[in-house]
Coordinates of N, CA and C in Angstrom, one line a residue:
Chain A
D19 N 6.8 -33.2 111.8 CA 5.8 -32.4 111.2 C 5.1 -31.4 112.2
I20 N 4.7 -30.3 111.7 CA 4.0 -29.3 112.5 C 2.5 -29.7 112.7
Q21 N 2.1 -29.8 113.9 CA 0.7 -30.1 114.2 C 0.0 -28.8 114.4
M22 N -1.2 -28.7 113.8 CA -2.1 -27.6 114.0 C -3.3 -28.0 114.8
T23 N -3.6 -27.4 115.9 CA -4.7 -27.8 116.8 C -5.7 -26.7 116.8
Q24 N -6.9 -27.0 116.3 CA -7.9 -26.0 116.0 C -9.0 -26.2 117.1
S25 N -9.6 -25.1 117.5 CA -10.7 -25.2 118.5 C -11.7 -24.0 118.3
P26 N -12.9 -24.2 118.5 CA -13.6 -25.5 118.9 C -13.7 -26.3 117.6
S27 N -14.1 -27.6 117.7 CA -14.4 -28.4 116.5 C -15.7 -28.1 115.9
S28 N -16.7 -27.6 116.8 CA -17.9 -27.1 116.2 C -18.4 -26.0 117.1
L29 N -19.3 -25.2 116.5 CA -19.8 -24.0 117.1 C -21.1 -23.6 116.6
S30 N -22.0 -23.3 117.5 CA -23.4 -22.8 117.1 C -23.5 -21.3 117.4
A31 N -23.9 -20.6 116.5 CA -24.1 -19.2 116.7 C -25.2 -18.6 115.8
S32 N -25.6 -17.4 116.0 CA -26.7 -16.7 115.4 C -26.2 -15.6 114.4
V33 N -27.0 -15.3 113.5 CA -26.7 -14.2 112.6 C -26.5 -12.9 113.4
G34 N -25.4 -12.2 113.1 CA -25.1 -11.0 113.9 C -24.1 -11.2 115.0
D35 N -23.9 -12.5 115.4 CA -22.9 -12.8 116.5 C -21.5 -12.5 116.0
R36 N -20.6 -12.3 117.0 CA -19.2 -12.2 116.8 C -18.6 -13.6 117.2
V37 N -17.8 -14.2 116.3 CA -17.3 -15.5 116.5 C -15.8 -15.5 116.4
T38 N -15.2 -16.4 117.2 CA -13.7 -16.5 117.2 C -13.3 -18.0 117.1
I39 N -12.4 -18.3 116.2 CA -11.9 -19.6 116.1 C -10.4 -19.5 116.3
T40 N -9.8 -20.5 117.0 CA -8.4 -20.5 117.4 C -7.7 -21.7 116.8
C41 N -6.4 -21.4 116.5 CA -5.5 -22.4 115.9 C -4.2 -22.3 116.6
R42 N -3.7 -23.4 117.1 CA -2.3 -23.3 117.8 C -1.4 -24.3 117.0
A43 N -0.2 -23.7 116.8 CA 0.8 -24.5 116.1 C 1.7 -25.2 117.1
S44 N 2.2 -26.4 116.8 CA 3.1 -27.2 117.7 C 4.5 -26.6 117.8
Q45 N 4.9 -25.7 116.9 CA 6.2 -25.0 117.0 C 6.0 -23.7 116.3
T46 N 7.0 -22.9 116.3 CA 7.0 -21.6 115.7 C 6.8 -21.7 114.2
I47 N 5.8 -20.9 113.7 CA 5.6 -20.8 112.2 C 5.6 -19.4 111.7
S48 N 6.2 -18.5 112.6 CA 6.2 -17.1 112.3 C 4.7 -16.7 111.9
S49 N 4.5 -16.0 110.8 CA 3.2 -15.6 110.4 C 2.6 -16.5 109.2
Y50 N 3.2 -17.6 109.0 CA 2.9 -18.5 107.9 C 1.6 -19.3 108.2
L51 N 0.5 -18.6 108.4 CA -0.8 -19.2 108.7 C -1.9 -18.6 107.9
N52 N -2.7 -19.5 107.4 CA -3.8 -19.2 106.4 C -5.1 -19.8 106.9
W53 N -6.2 -19.1 106.6 CA -7.5 -19.5 107.0 C -8.4 -19.7 105.7
Y54 N -9.1 -20.8 105.7 CA -10.0 -21.1 104.6 C -11.4 -21.4 105.1
Q55 N -12.4 -21.1 104.2 CA -13.8 -21.4 104.4 C -14.1 -22.5 103.5
H56 N -14.9 -23.5 103.9 CA -15.3 -24.6 103.1 C -16.7 -24.9 103.3
I57 N -17.5 -24.7 102.2 CA -18.9 -25.0 102.1 C -19.0 -26.3 101.4
P58 N -19.8 -27.3 101.9 CA -19.9 -28.6 101.3 C -20.3 -28.5 99.8
G59 N -19.6 -29.3 99.0 CA -19.9 -29.3 97.6 C -19.3 -28.2 96.8
K60 N -18.6 -27.3 97.5 CA -17.9 -26.2 96.8 C -16.4 -26.3 97.0
A61 N -15.7 -25.5 96.2 CA -14.2 -25.5 96.5 C -13.9 -24.6 97.7
P62 N -12.9 -25.0 98.5 CA -12.5 -24.1 99.6 C -12.2 -22.8 99.1
N63 N -12.2 -21.8 100.1 CA -12.0 -20.4 99.7 C -11.0 -19.8 100.7
L64 N -9.9 -19.2 100.2 CA -8.9 -18.6 101.0 C -9.5 -17.3 101.6
L65 N -9.4 -17.1 102.9 CA -9.9 -15.9 103.6 C -8.8 -15.0 104.0
I66 N -7.8 -15.6 104.7 CA -6.7 -14.8 105.3 C -5.4 -15.5 105.0
H67 N -4.4 -14.8 104.6 CA -3.1 -15.3 104.5 C -2.1 -14.5 105.3
G68 N -0.9 -15.1 105.6 CA 0.0 -14.4 106.4 C -0.5 -14.0 107.8
A69 N -1.4 -14.8 108.3 CA -2.0 -14.6 109.7 C -3.0 -13.5 109.7
S70 N -2.8 -12.5 109.0 CA -3.7 -11.3 109.2 C -4.1 -10.5 108.0
S71 N -3.6 -11.0 106.8 CA -3.8 -10.3 105.5 C -5.1 -10.8 104.9
L72 N -6.1 -9.9 104.6 CA -7.3 -10.3 104.1 C -7.1 -10.6 102.5
Q73 N -7.6 -11.7 102.1 CA -7.5 -12.1 100.7 C -8.4 -11.2 99.9
S74 N -8.0 -10.8 98.7 CA -8.8 -9.9 97.9 C -10.2 -10.5 97.7
G75 N -11.2 -9.6 97.8 CA -12.6 -10.1 97.6 C -13.3 -10.6 98.8
V76 N -12.5 -10.8 99.9 CA -13.1 -11.4 101.1 C -13.7 -10.2 102.0
P77 N -14.9 -10.4 102.4 CA -15.6 -9.3 103.2 C -14.7 -8.9 104.5
S78 N -14.8 -7.6 104.8 CA -14.0 -7.1 105.9 C -14.4 -7.6 107.3
R79 N -15.6 -8.3 107.4 CA -16.0 -8.8 108.7 C -15.1 -10.0 109.1
F80 N -14.3 -10.5 108.2 CA -13.3 -11.5 108.5 C -12.0 -10.9 108.9
S81 N -11.3 -11.3 109.9 CA -10.0 -10.8 110.3 C -9.2 -11.9 111.0
G82 N -7.9 -11.8 110.9 CA -7.0 -12.7 111.6 C -6.0 -12.0 112.4
S83 N -5.6 -12.7 113.5 CA -4.5 -12.2 114.3 C -3.6 -13.3 114.8
A84 N -2.5 -12.9 115.4 CA -1.5 -13.9 115.9 C -0.9 -13.4 117.2
S85 N -0.6 -14.4 118.0 CA 0.2 -14.2 119.2 C 1.0 -15.4 119.5
G86 N 2.3 -15.3 119.1 CA 3.2 -16.4 119.2 C 2.8 -17.6 118.3
T87 N 2.5 -18.7 118.9 CA 2.0 -19.8 118.1 C 0.5 -20.0 118.1
Q88 N -0.2 -19.0 118.6 CA -1.6 -19.0 118.6 C -2.2 -18.0 117.6
F89 N -3.2 -18.5 116.8 CA -3.7 -17.7 115.8 C -5.3 -17.7 115.9
T90 N -5.9 -16.6 115.5 CA -7.3 -16.4 115.7 C -8.0 -15.9 114.4
L91 N -9.1 -16.5 114.1 CA -9.9 -16.0 113.0 C -11.2 -15.4 113.7
T92 N -11.5 -14.2 113.4 CA -12.7 -13.6 113.9 C -13.6 -13.2 112.8
I93 N -14.9 -13.5 113.0 CA -16.0 -13.0 112.1 C -16.8 -12.0 113.0
S94 N -16.8 -10.7 112.6 CA -17.3 -9.7 113.4 C -18.8 -9.7 113.6
S95 N -19.5 -10.1 112.5 CA -21.0 -10.1 112.5 C -21.4 -11.2 111.5
L96 N -21.8 -12.3 112.1 CA -22.1 -13.5 111.2 C -23.2 -13.2 110.2
Q97 N -23.0 -13.6 109.0 CA -24.0 -13.5 108.0 C -24.5 -14.9 107.6
P98 N -25.7 -15.0 107.0 CA -26.2 -16.4 106.7 C -25.2 -17.2 105.8
E99 N -24.5 -16.6 104.9 CA -23.6 -17.3 104.0 C -22.2 -17.7 104.7
D100 N -22.1 -17.4 106.0 CA -20.9 -17.7 106.7 C -20.9 -19.1 107.4
F101 N -22.1 -19.7 107.4 CA -22.2 -21.0 108.1 C -21.6 -22.0 107.2
A102 N -20.4 -22.5 107.7 CA -19.6 -23.4 106.8 C -18.5 -24.0 107.8
S103 N -17.6 -24.7 107.2 CA -16.4 -25.2 108.0 C -15.2 -24.3 107.7
Y104 N -14.4 -24.1 108.8 CA -13.2 -23.2 108.6 C -12.0 -24.0 109.0
Y105 N -10.9 -23.8 108.3 CA -9.7 -24.5 108.5 C -8.5 -23.6 108.6
C106 N -7.6 -23.8 109.5 CA -6.3 -23.1 109.4 C -5.3 -24.0 108.7
Q107 N -4.2 -23.5 108.2 CA -3.2 -24.2 107.5 C -1.9 -23.5 107.7
Q108 N -0.8 -24.2 108.0 CA 0.5 -23.6 108.1 C 1.2 -23.8 106.8
S109 N 1.9 -22.7 106.4 CA 2.7 -22.7 105.2 C 4.2 -22.4 105.5
Y110 N 4.6 -22.8 106.7 CA 6.0 -22.6 107.1 C 6.9 -23.7 106.6
S111 N 6.5 -24.9 106.7 CA 7.4 -26.0 106.2 C 6.5 -27.2 105.8
P112 N 6.9 -27.9 104.8 CA 6.2 -29.1 104.4 C 6.3 -30.3 105.4
P113 N 5.3 -31.1 105.6 CA 4.0 -31.0 104.9 C 3.2 -29.8 105.5
Y114 N 2.5 -29.1 104.6 CA 1.8 -27.9 105.0 C 0.4 -28.2 105.6
T115 N 0.4 -28.6 106.8 CA -0.7 -29.2 107.5 C -1.8 -28.3 107.8
F116 N -3.0 -28.8 107.8 CA -4.3 -28.1 108.1 C -4.6 -28.5 109.6
G117 N -5.4 -27.6 110.2 CA -6.1 -27.9 111.4 C -7.2 -28.9 111.1
Q118 N -7.8 -29.4 112.2 CA -8.9 -30.4 111.9 C -10.2 -29.8 111.6
G119 N -10.3 -28.5 111.6 CA -11.5 -27.8 111.1 C -12.5 -27.4 112.3
T120 N -13.3 -26.4 112.0 CA -14.3 -25.9 112.9 C -15.6 -25.8 112.1
K121 N -16.6 -26.5 112.5 CA -17.9 -26.5 111.8 C -18.8 -25.4 112.5
L122 N -19.2 -24.4 111.7 CA -20.0 -23.3 112.3 C -21.4 -23.5 111.8
E123 N -22.3 -23.7 112.8 CA -23.7 -24.0 112.5 C -24.6 -22.9 113.1
I124 N -25.8 -22.9 112.5 CA -26.8 -21.9 112.9 C -27.4 -22.4 114.2
K125 N -27.5 -21.4 115.2 CA -28.2 -21.7 116.4 C -29.7 -21.6 116.3
Chain B
E2 N -10.6 -15.7 83.4 CA -11.0 -16.2 84.7 C -10.2 -17.5 85.0
M3 N -9.6 -17.5 86.2 CA -8.8 -18.7 86.5 C -9.7 -19.9 86.8
Q4 N -9.3 -21.0 86.3 CA -10.1 -22.3 86.5 C -9.2 -23.5 86.6
L5 N -9.6 -24.4 87.5 CA -8.9 -25.7 87.7 C -10.0 -26.7 87.6
L6 N -9.7 -27.7 86.7 CA -10.7 -28.8 86.5 C -10.0 -30.1 86.7
E7 N -10.4 -30.8 87.7 CA -9.8 -32.2 88.0 C -10.6 -33.3 87.3
S8 N -9.9 -34.4 87.0 CA -10.6 -35.5 86.5 C -9.7 -36.8 86.8
G9 N -10.3 -37.9 86.5 CA -9.6 -39.2 86.7 C -10.0 -40.0 88.0
G10 N -10.8 -39.4 88.8 CA -11.3 -40.1 90.0 C -12.2 -41.3 89.6
G11 N -12.4 -42.2 90.5 CA -13.3 -43.3 90.3 C -13.1 -44.4 91.4
L12 N -13.7 -45.5 91.1 CA -13.6 -46.7 92.0 C -12.5 -47.5 91.6
V13 N -11.6 -47.9 92.6 CA -10.5 -48.8 92.3 C -10.3 -49.7 93.5
Q14 N -9.8 -50.9 93.2 CA -9.6 -51.9 94.2 C -8.4 -51.6 95.0
P15 N -8.3 -52.0 96.3 CA -7.1 -51.9 97.0 C -5.9 -52.5 96.3
G16 N -4.8 -51.8 96.4 CA -3.6 -52.2 95.6 C -3.5 -51.7 94.2
G17 N -4.6 -51.1 93.7 CA -4.7 -50.6 92.4 C -4.0 -49.2 92.2
S18 N -4.2 -48.7 91.0 CA -3.6 -47.4 90.6 C -4.6 -46.5 89.9
L19 N -4.3 -45.2 90.0 CA -5.2 -44.3 89.4 C -4.4 -43.0 89.1
R20 N -4.6 -42.3 88.0 CA -3.9 -41.1 87.7 C -5.0 -39.9 87.7
L21 N -4.8 -39.0 88.5 CA -5.6 -37.8 88.5 C -5.0 -36.7 87.6
S22 N -5.8 -35.9 87.0 CA -5.4 -34.8 86.2 C -6.0 -33.5 86.7
C23 N -5.4 -32.4 86.5 CA -6.0 -31.1 86.8 C -5.5 -30.1 85.7
V24 N -6.5 -29.7 84.9 CA -6.2 -28.8 83.8 C -6.5 -27.4 84.3
A25 N -5.5 -26.5 84.1 CA -5.6 -25.1 84.5 C -5.8 -24.2 83.3
S26 N -6.5 -23.1 83.6 CA -6.7 -22.0 82.6 C -6.8 -20.7 83.2
G27 N -6.5 -19.6 82.5 CA -6.7 -18.3 83.0 C -5.5 -17.7 83.7
F28 N -4.4 -18.4 83.8 CA -3.2 -17.9 84.4 C -1.9 -18.5 83.8
T29 N -0.8 -18.0 84.0 CA 0.5 -18.6 83.5 C 0.8 -19.7 84.4
F30 N 0.5 -20.9 83.9 CA 0.5 -22.1 84.8 C 2.0 -22.4 85.3
S31 N 3.0 -22.2 84.4 CA 4.3 -22.6 84.8 C 4.9 -21.7 85.9
T32 N 4.2 -20.6 86.2 CA 4.8 -19.6 87.1 C 4.4 -20.1 88.6
F33 N 3.5 -20.9 88.8 CA 3.0 -21.2 90.1 C 3.1 -22.6 90.5
A34 N 3.6 -22.8 91.8 CA 3.5 -24.1 92.4 C 2.1 -24.6 92.4
M35 N 1.9 -25.9 92.4 CA 0.6 -26.5 92.5 C 0.5 -27.6 93.5
T36 N -0.6 -27.8 94.1 CA -0.7 -28.6 95.3 C -2.0 -29.5 95.1
W37 N -1.9 -30.7 95.6 CA -3.0 -31.7 95.8 C -3.4 -31.7 97.3
I38 N -4.6 -31.6 97.5 CA -5.2 -31.6 98.9 C -6.4 -32.6 98.8
R39 N -6.6 -33.3 99.9 CA -7.7 -34.3 99.9 C -8.6 -34.1 101.1
Q40 N -9.8 -34.6 101.0 CA -10.8 -34.7 102.1 C -11.5 -36.0 102.1
A41 N -11.2 -36.8 103.1 CA -11.8 -38.1 103.3 C -13.3 -37.9 103.7
P42 N -14.2 -38.8 103.5 CA -15.6 -38.7 103.9 C -15.7 -38.4 105.4
G43 N -16.4 -37.3 105.7 CA -16.6 -36.9 107.1 C -15.4 -36.3 107.8
K44 N -14.3 -36.1 107.1 CA -13.0 -35.7 107.7 C -12.7 -34.3 107.2
G45 N -11.5 -33.8 107.7 CA -11.1 -32.4 107.3 C -10.2 -32.5 106.1
L46 N -9.7 -31.3 105.8 CA -8.7 -31.2 104.7 C -7.4 -31.8 105.1
E47 N -6.7 -32.4 104.1 CA -5.4 -33.0 104.3 C -4.5 -32.6 103.2
W48 N -3.4 -31.9 103.4 CA -2.4 -31.6 102.4 C -1.7 -32.9 102.0
V49 N -1.6 -33.0 100.6 CA -1.0 -34.3 100.1 C 0.4 -34.1 99.5
S50 N 0.5 -33.1 98.6 CA 1.7 -33.0 97.8 C 1.8 -31.6 97.1
V51 N 3.0 -31.1 96.9 CA 3.2 -29.9 96.1 C 4.3 -30.1 95.1
I52 N 4.2 -29.4 94.0 CA 5.3 -29.3 93.0 C 5.5 -27.9 92.6
S53 N 6.8 -27.5 92.5 CA 7.1 -26.2 92.1 C 6.8 -25.9 90.7
G54 N 6.8 -24.6 90.3 CA 6.4 -24.3 88.9 C 7.2 -24.9 87.8
S55 N 8.5 -25.1 88.1 CA 9.4 -25.8 87.1 C 9.2 -27.3 87.2
G56 N 8.7 -27.8 88.3 CA 8.7 -29.2 88.5 C 9.9 -29.8 89.2
G57 N 10.8 -28.9 89.5 CA 12.0 -29.4 90.1 C 12.0 -29.8 91.6
N58 N 11.0 -29.2 92.3 CA 10.9 -29.5 93.7 C 9.5 -30.1 94.0
R59 N 9.5 -31.2 94.8 CA 8.3 -31.9 95.1 C 8.3 -32.3 96.6
Y60 N 7.3 -32.2 97.2 CA 7.1 -32.7 98.6 C 5.9 -33.5 98.8
Y61 N 5.9 -34.4 99.7 CA 4.7 -35.3 100.0 C 4.5 -35.5 101.5
V62 N 3.2 -35.7 101.8 CA 2.9 -36.1 103.2 C 3.4 -37.5 103.4
D63 N 3.8 -37.9 104.6 CA 4.4 -39.2 104.8 C 3.5 -40.3 104.4
S64 N 2.2 -40.2 104.6 CA 1.3 -41.3 104.3 C 1.2 -41.7 102.8
V65 N 1.7 -40.9 101.9 CA 1.6 -41.2 100.5 C 3.0 -41.3 99.8
R66 N 4.1 -40.8 100.6 CA 5.4 -40.9 100.0 C 5.8 -42.3 99.6
G67 N 6.3 -42.5 98.4 CA 6.7 -43.8 97.9 C 5.5 -44.4 97.1
R68 N 4.3 -43.9 97.3 CA 3.2 -44.5 96.6 C 2.6 -43.5 95.5
F69 N 2.6 -42.2 95.8 CA 2.1 -41.2 94.9 C 3.2 -40.5 94.3
I70 N 3.0 -40.0 93.1 CA 3.9 -39.2 92.3 C 3.2 -38.0 91.8
I71 N 3.7 -36.8 92.1 CA 3.1 -35.6 91.6 C 4.0 -35.1 90.4
S72 N 3.4 -34.7 89.3 CA 4.1 -34.2 88.2 C 3.3 -33.1 87.5
R73 N 3.9 -32.5 86.5 CA 3.2 -31.4 85.7 C 3.7 -31.4 84.3
D74 N 2.9 -31.0 83.4 CA 3.3 -30.8 82.0 C 2.9 -29.3 81.7
N75 N 3.9 -28.4 81.8 CA 3.6 -27.0 81.6 C 3.2 -26.6 80.2
S76 N 3.5 -27.5 79.3 CA 3.1 -27.2 77.9 C 1.6 -27.5 77.7
K77 N 1.1 -28.3 78.6 CA -0.4 -28.7 78.5 C -1.2 -28.0 79.7
N78 N -0.5 -27.2 80.5 CA -1.2 -26.6 81.6 C -1.9 -27.6 82.5
T79 N -1.2 -28.7 82.7 CA -1.8 -29.8 83.5 C -1.0 -30.3 84.6
L80 N -1.6 -30.6 85.7 CA -1.0 -31.2 86.9 C -1.5 -32.6 87.0
Y81 N -0.6 -33.5 87.5 CA -1.0 -34.9 87.6 C -0.7 -35.4 89.1
L82 N -1.5 -36.4 89.4 CA -1.1 -37.2 90.6 C -1.3 -38.7 90.3
Q83 N -0.2 -39.3 90.2 CA -0.2 -40.8 89.9 C -0.2 -41.5 91.3
M84 N -1.3 -42.3 91.5 CA -1.5 -42.9 92.8 C -1.4 -44.4 92.7
N85 N -0.4 -45.0 93.3 CA -0.2 -46.5 93.2 C -0.4 -47.1 94.6
S86 N -0.6 -48.4 94.6 CA -0.7 -49.1 95.9 C -1.8 -48.5 96.7
L87 N -2.9 -48.2 96.1 CA -4.0 -47.5 96.8 C -4.6 -48.3 98.0
R88 N -4.9 -47.6 99.0 CA -5.5 -48.2 100.2 C -6.9 -47.6 100.5
A89 N -7.6 -48.3 101.4 CA -9.0 -47.8 101.7 C -8.9 -46.4 102.3
E90 N -7.8 -46.1 103.0 CA -7.7 -44.8 103.6 C -7.3 -43.7 102.7
D91 N -7.1 -44.0 101.4 CA -6.9 -43.0 100.4 C -8.2 -42.5 99.8
T92 N -9.3 -43.1 100.2 CA -10.6 -42.7 99.7 C -10.9 -41.3 100.1
A93 N -11.2 -40.4 99.2 CA -11.3 -39.0 99.4 C -11.7 -38.2 98.2
V94 N -12.2 -37.0 98.4 CA -12.2 -36.0 97.3 C -10.8 -35.4 97.2
Y95 N -10.3 -35.4 96.0 CA -9.0 -34.8 95.8 C -9.1 -33.5 95.0
Y96 N -8.6 -32.4 95.6 CA -8.6 -31.1 95.0 C -7.2 -30.7 94.5
C97 N -7.1 -30.1 93.4 CA -5.9 -29.4 93.0 C -6.1 -27.9 93.4
A98 N -5.0 -27.3 93.7 CA -5.0 -25.9 94.2 C -3.8 -25.1 93.7
K99 N -4.0 -23.9 93.4 CA -2.9 -23.0 92.8 C -2.3 -22.2 94.0
D100 N -1.0 -22.1 93.9 CA -0.3 -21.2 94.9 C -0.8 -19.8 94.7
R101 N -0.9 -19.0 95.8 CA -1.4 -17.7 95.7 C -0.3 -16.7 95.1
G102 N 0.9 -17.1 95.3 CA 2.0 -16.2 94.7 C 3.2 -17.0 94.4
T103 N 4.4 -16.5 94.7 CA 5.6 -17.2 94.5 C 5.9 -18.1 95.7
N104 N 5.6 -19.3 95.6 CA 6.0 -20.3 96.7 C 5.5 -19.8 98.1
T105 N 4.2 -19.3 98.1 CA 3.6 -18.9 99.4 C 3.1 -20.1 100.1
D106 N 2.7 -21.2 99.4 CA 2.1 -22.4 99.9 C 0.8 -22.1 100.6
S107 N 0.1 -21.0 100.2 CA -1.3 -20.8 100.5 C -2.0 -20.9 99.1
F108 N -3.3 -21.1 99.1 CA -3.9 -21.5 97.9 C -5.1 -20.6 97.6
D109 N -5.1 -19.9 96.5 CA -6.1 -19.0 96.2 C -7.2 -19.4 95.2
Y110 N -6.9 -20.5 94.4 CA -7.9 -21.1 93.6 C -7.8 -22.6 93.7
W111 N -9.0 -23.2 93.8 CA -9.1 -24.6 93.9 C -10.0 -25.1 92.8
G112 N -9.8 -26.4 92.5 CA -10.8 -27.1 91.6 C -12.0 -27.5 92.4
Q113 N -13.0 -28.2 91.8 CA -14.2 -28.6 92.4 C -14.0 -30.0 93.1
G114 N -12.9 -30.7 92.7 CA -12.5 -31.9 93.3 C -13.0 -33.1 92.5
T115 N -12.3 -34.2 92.7 CA -12.6 -35.5 92.0 C -12.6 -36.6 93.1
L116 N -13.6 -37.4 93.1 CA -13.7 -38.5 94.1 C -13.0 -39.7 93.8
V117 N -12.2 -40.2 94.7 CA -11.5 -41.4 94.6 C -12.0 -42.4 95.6
T118 N -12.5 -43.5 95.2 CA -13.0 -44.5 96.2 C -12.2 -45.8 96.0
V119 N -11.6 -46.2 97.1 CA -10.7 -47.5 97.1 C -11.5 -48.5 97.9
S120 N -12.0 -49.5 97.2 CA -12.9 -50.5 97.8 C -12.9 -51.7 97.0
S121 N -13.1 -52.9 97.6 CA -13.2 -54.1 96.8 C -14.7 -54.5 96.6

């Protein structure tokens, strides 16, 4: 199975900050990497698919990039509604594993 | 508007069974693969199982293979997860999710989840 290692596990930041979350795959997954936002009590929300493609309706302050087996989610300027948990997920081969998540908290 | 509505969760004893359902609306259900994903209390998301649009292909995470069965009834726009031999570690909120496109295995719509608690 492909292991997805996400870092950091938690992060404190302020409104307006630029934030980066990293996900590393245990083997090559090409660009089959997706990012989700999850607010407790709500359904998770797809942000980025194919490593860098912004899902329709998602604000442009969210972006994704890739370098080999390392993937990055960047939020350019944090907004109050962005404080949530974020997960990467590989869609290269089943089981389509998630990273362990990053909890983004208000500083 | 696309919607997914899960049901069937509840409290069950270890070794027991439960069947989850997910009713879809607002899209051509048979066109899309569907997936079950769970989140145990205080833990992250865990991919559980996927079924293709036709129902002909299914995959499972190792921890549930042989105990859980994913199925679908395209005439009823409904996805199922039959869960047998339940264990305490199966306790979680279970979400159904729709594939974003043709077998992309990324998920653009999710239900609100149904809670399964395995406890004596």
